[in-house]
mmCIF file of C-alpha atoms in Angstrom:
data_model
loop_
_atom_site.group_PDB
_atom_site.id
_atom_site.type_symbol
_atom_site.label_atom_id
_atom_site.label_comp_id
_atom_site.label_asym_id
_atom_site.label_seq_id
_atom_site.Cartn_x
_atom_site.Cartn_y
_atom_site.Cartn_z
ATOM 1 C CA UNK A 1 193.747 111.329 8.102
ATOM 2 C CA UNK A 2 196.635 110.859 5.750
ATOM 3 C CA UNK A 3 198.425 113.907 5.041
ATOM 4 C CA UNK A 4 198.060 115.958 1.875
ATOM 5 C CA UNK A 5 199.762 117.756 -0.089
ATOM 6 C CA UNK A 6 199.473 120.997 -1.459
ATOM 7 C CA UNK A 7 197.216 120.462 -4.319
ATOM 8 C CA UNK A 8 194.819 118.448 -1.988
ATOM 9 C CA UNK A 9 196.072 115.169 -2.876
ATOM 10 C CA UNK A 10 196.891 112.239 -0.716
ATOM 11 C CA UNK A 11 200.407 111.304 -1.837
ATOM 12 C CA UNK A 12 201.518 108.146 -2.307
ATOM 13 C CA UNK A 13 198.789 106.218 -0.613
ATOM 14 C CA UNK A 14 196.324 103.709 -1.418
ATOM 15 C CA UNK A 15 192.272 103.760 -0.288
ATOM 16 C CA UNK A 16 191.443 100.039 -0.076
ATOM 17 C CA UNK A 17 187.413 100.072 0.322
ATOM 18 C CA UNK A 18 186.687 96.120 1.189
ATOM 19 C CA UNK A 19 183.950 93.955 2.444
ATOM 20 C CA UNK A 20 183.741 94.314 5.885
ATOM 21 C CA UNK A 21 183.332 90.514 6.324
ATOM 22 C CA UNK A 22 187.270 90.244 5.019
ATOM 23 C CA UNK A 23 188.369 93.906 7.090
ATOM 24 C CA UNK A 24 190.538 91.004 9.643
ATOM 25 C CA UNK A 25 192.119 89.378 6.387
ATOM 26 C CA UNK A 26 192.957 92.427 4.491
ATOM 27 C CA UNK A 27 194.656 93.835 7.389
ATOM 28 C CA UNK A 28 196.512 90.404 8.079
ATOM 29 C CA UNK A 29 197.703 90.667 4.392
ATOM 30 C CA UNK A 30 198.448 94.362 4.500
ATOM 31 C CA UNK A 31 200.785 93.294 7.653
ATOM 32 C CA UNK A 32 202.547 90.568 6.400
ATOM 33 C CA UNK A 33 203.550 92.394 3.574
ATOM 34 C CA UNK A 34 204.732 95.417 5.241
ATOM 35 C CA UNK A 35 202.791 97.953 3.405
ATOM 36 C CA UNK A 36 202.393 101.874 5.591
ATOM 37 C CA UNK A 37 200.880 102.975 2.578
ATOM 38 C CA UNK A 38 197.058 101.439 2.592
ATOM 39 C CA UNK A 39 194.117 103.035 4.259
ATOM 40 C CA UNK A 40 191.526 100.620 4.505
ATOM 41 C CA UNK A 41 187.923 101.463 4.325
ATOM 42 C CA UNK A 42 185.119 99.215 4.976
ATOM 43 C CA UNK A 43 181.346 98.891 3.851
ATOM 44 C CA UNK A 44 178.722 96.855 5.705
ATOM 45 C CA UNK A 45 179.414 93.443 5.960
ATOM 46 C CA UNK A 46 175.690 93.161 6.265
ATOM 47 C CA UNK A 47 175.984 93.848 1.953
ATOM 48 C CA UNK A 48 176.937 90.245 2.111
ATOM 49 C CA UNK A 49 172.969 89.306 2.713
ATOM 50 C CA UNK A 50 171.666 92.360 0.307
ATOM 51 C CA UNK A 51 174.116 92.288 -2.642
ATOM 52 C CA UNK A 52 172.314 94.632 -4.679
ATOM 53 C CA UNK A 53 173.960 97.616 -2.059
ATOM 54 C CA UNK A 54 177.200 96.677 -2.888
ATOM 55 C CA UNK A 55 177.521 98.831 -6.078
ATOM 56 C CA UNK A 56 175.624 101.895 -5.231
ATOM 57 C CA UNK A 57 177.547 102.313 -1.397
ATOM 58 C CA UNK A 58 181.239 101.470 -3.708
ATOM 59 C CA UNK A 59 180.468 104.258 -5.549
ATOM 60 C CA UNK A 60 179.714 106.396 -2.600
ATOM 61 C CA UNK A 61 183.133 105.142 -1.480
ATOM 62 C CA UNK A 62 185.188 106.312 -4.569
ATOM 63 C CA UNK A 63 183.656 109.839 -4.499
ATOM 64 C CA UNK A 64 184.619 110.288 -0.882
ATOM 65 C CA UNK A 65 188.015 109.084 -1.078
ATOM 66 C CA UNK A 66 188.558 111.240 -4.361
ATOM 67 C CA UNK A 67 187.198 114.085 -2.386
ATOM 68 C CA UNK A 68 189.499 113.247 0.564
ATOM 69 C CA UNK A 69 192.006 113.469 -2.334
ATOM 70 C CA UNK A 70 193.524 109.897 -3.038
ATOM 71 C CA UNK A 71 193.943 109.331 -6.500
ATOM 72 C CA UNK A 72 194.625 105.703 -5.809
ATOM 73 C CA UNK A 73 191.603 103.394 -5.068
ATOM 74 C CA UNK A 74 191.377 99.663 -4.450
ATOM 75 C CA UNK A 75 187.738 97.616 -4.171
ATOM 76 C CA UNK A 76 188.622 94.675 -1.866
ATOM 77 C CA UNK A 77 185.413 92.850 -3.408
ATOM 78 C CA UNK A 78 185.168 90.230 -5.772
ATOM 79 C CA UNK A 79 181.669 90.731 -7.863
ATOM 80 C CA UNK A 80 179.836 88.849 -4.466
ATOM 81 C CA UNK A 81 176.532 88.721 -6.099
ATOM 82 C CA UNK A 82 176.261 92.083 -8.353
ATOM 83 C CA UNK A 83 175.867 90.750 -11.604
ATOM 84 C CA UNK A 84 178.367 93.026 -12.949
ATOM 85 C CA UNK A 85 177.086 96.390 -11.081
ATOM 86 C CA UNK A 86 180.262 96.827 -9.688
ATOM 87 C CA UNK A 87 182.624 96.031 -12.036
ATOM 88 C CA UNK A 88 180.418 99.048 -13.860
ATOM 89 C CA UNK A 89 181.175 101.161 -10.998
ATOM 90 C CA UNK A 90 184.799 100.601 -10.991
ATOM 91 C CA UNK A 91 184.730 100.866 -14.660
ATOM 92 C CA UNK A 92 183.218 104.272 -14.938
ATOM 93 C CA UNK A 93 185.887 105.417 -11.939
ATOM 94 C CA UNK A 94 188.820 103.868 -13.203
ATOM 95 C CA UNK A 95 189.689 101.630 -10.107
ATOM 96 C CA UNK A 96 190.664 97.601 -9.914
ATOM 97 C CA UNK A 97 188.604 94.391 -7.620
ATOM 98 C CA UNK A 98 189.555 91.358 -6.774
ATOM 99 C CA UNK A 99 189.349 88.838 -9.568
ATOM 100 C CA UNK A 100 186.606 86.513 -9.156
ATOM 101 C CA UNK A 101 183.043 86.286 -8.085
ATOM 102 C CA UNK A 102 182.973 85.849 -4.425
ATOM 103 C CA UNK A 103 185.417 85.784 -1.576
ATOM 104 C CA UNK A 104 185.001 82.672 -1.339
ATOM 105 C CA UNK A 105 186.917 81.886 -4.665
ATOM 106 C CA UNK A 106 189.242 84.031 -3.951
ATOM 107 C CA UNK A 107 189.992 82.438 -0.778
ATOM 108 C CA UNK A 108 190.343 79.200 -2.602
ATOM 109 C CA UNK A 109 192.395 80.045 -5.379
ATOM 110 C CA UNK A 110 190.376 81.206 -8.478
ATOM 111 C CA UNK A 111 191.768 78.799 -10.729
ATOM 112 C CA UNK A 112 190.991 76.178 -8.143
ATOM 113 C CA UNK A 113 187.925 77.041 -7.901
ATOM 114 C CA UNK A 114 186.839 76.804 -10.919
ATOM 115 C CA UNK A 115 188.221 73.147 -11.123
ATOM 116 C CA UNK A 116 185.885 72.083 -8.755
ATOM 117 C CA UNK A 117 183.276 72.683 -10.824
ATOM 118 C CA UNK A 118 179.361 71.490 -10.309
ATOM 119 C CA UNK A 119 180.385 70.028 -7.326
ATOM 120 C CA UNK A 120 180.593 73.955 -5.282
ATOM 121 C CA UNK A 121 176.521 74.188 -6.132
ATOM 122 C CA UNK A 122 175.530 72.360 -3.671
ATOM 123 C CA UNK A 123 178.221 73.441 -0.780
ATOM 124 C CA UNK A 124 178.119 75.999 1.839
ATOM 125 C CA UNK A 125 181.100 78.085 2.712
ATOM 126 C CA UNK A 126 181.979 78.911 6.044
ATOM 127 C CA UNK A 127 185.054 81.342 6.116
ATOM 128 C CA UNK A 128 186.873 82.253 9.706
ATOM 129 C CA UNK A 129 184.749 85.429 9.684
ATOM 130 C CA UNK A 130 181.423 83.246 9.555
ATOM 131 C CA UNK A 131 182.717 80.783 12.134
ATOM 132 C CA UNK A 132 183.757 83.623 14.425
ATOM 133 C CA UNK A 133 180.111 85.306 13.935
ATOM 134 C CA UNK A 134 177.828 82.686 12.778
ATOM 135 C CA UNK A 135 175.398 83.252 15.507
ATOM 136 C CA UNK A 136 174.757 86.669 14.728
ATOM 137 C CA UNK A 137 175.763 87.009 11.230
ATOM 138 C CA UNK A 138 173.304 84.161 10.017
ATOM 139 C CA UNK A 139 171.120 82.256 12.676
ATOM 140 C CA UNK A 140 169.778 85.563 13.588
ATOM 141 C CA UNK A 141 169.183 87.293 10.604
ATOM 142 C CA UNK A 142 167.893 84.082 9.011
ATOM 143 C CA UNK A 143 165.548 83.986 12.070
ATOM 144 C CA UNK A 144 166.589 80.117 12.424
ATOM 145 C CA UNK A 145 167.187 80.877 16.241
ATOM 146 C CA UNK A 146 163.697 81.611 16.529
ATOM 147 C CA UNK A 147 162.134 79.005 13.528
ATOM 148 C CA UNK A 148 164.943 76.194 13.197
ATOM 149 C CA UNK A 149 161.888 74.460 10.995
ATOM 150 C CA UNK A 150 163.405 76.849 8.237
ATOM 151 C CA UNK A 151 166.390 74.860 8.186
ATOM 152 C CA UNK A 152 165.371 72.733 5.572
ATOM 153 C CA UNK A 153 164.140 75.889 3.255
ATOM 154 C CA UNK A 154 167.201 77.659 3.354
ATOM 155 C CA UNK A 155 169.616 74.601 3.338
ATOM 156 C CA UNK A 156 167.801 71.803 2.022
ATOM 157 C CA UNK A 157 169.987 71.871 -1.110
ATOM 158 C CA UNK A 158 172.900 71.854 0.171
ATOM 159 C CA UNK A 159 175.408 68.633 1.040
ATOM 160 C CA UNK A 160 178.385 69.884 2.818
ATOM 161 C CA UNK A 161 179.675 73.125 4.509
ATOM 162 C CA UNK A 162 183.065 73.674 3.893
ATOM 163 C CA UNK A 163 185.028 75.470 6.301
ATOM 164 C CA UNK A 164 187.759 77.321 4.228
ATOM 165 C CA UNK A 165 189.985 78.312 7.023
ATOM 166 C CA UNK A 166 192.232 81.285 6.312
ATOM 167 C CA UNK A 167 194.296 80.532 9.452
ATOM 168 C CA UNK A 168 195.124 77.724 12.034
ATOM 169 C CA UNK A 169 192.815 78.050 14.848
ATOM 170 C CA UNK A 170 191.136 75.239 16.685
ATOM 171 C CA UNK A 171 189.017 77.498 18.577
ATOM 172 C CA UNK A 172 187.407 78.578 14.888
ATOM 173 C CA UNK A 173 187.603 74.796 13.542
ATOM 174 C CA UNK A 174 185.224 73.959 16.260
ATOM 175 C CA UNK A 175 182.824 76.547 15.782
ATOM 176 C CA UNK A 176 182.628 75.543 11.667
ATOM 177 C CA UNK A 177 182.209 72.390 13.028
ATOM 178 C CA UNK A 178 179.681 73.409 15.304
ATOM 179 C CA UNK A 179 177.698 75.294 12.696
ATOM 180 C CA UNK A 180 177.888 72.872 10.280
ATOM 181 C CA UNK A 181 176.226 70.400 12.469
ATOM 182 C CA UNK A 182 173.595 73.057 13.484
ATOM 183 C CA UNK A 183 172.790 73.033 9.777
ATOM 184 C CA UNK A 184 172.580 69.569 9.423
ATOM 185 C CA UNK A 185 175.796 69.337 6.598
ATOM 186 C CA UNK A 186 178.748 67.299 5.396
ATOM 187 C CA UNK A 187 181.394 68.840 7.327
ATOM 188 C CA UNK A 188 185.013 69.502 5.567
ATOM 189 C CA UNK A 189 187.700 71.985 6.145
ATOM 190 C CA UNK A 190 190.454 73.314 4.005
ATOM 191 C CA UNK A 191 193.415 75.951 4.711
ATOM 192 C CA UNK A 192 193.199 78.524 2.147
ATOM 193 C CA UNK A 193 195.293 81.353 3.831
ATOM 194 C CA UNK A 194 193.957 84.161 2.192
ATOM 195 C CA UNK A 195 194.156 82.607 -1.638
ATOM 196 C CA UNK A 196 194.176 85.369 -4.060
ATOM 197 C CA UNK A 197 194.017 88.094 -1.921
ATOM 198 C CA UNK A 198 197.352 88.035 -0.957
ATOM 199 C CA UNK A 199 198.482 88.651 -4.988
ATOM 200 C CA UNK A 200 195.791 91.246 -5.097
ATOM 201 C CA UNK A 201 197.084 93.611 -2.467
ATOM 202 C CA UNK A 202 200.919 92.671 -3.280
ATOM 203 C CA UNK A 203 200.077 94.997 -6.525
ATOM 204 C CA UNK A 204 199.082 97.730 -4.030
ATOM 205 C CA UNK A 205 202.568 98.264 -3.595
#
């Protein structure tokens, strides 16, 4: 626990409470940019399949780390499927997001993103967090490892995966490959880094 001062508050410190599927990247950022000030605090990646608990379990968040006495607070979310629940949660508590609407446009570059246009509809992402976990993060909970004839349901639509790789690794290139193939998809990678997240969390300091 960071220590507090007198009144109760944390000085000088920043609560960062993030997706757990980007906990790796946000520490990775947090590293390179030398900050001993951020105390990172992660929700469920599961949230990631059941969007509407994002808001609700944020708030949670901010009440805790008021209580624990930081006055700064950081969501490392984008709005990742809330319809704009949690930009009404961070709203009513006074506290910042990541710009955009999912990680993965953040990753990208939200600007870029957005230039791609129609043609992200119809792609999957794969991120180094869903190559390193695809197995249990998706097949299973999807059930495909036990009824691969839902394939087709769940990614009939689709025409590519595209791995957007936040760092060089061929041991993660080959499982996006990998998965991509298992899904029957286009498969293309890009190096991201970590795209907008790195400005985001430079403002932390």
């Amino acid at each position: 626990m960071a220590q507090r001062q007198a009144s109760g508050k944390v000085p000088h410190r920043v609560r960062v409470i993030a997706c757990g599927m980007i906990a790796r990247e946000v520490l990775a950022v947090n590293r390179s940019l030398g900050f001993d000030h951020v105390d990172l605090k992660c929700l469920d990646a599961d949230f990631h399949h059941h969007p509407e608990k994002i808001a609700p379990a944020a708030d949670r968040a901010i009440r805790q780390a008021r209580a624990e006495g930081y006055e700064h607070v950081f969501i490392g979310y984008a709005d990742c499927g809330t319809g704009g629940e949690l930009d009404k949660v961070c709203a009513a508590h006074g506290v910042d997001r990541i710009a955009g609407p999912h990680c993965f446009s953040f990753y990208m570059g939200n600007r870029a993103f957005e230039a791609e246009g129609d043609g992200m509809m119809t792609t999957f992402f794969i991120t180094d967090f869903l190559a390193r976990h695809f197995e249990a993060f998706l097949i299973r909970p999807l059930g495909l490892d036990r009824h691969p004839e839902l394939r087709e349901m769940y990614f009939g639509n689709y025409e590519r995966a595209l791995y957007l790789a936040q760092t060089e690794d061929p041991e993660l290139e080959q499982k996006a490959r990998s998965a991509a193939e298992r899904l029957g998809l286009r498969y293309e990678r890009r190096l991201t880094g970590y795209g907008d997240l790195a400005a985001a969390m430079s403002q932390l300091g």
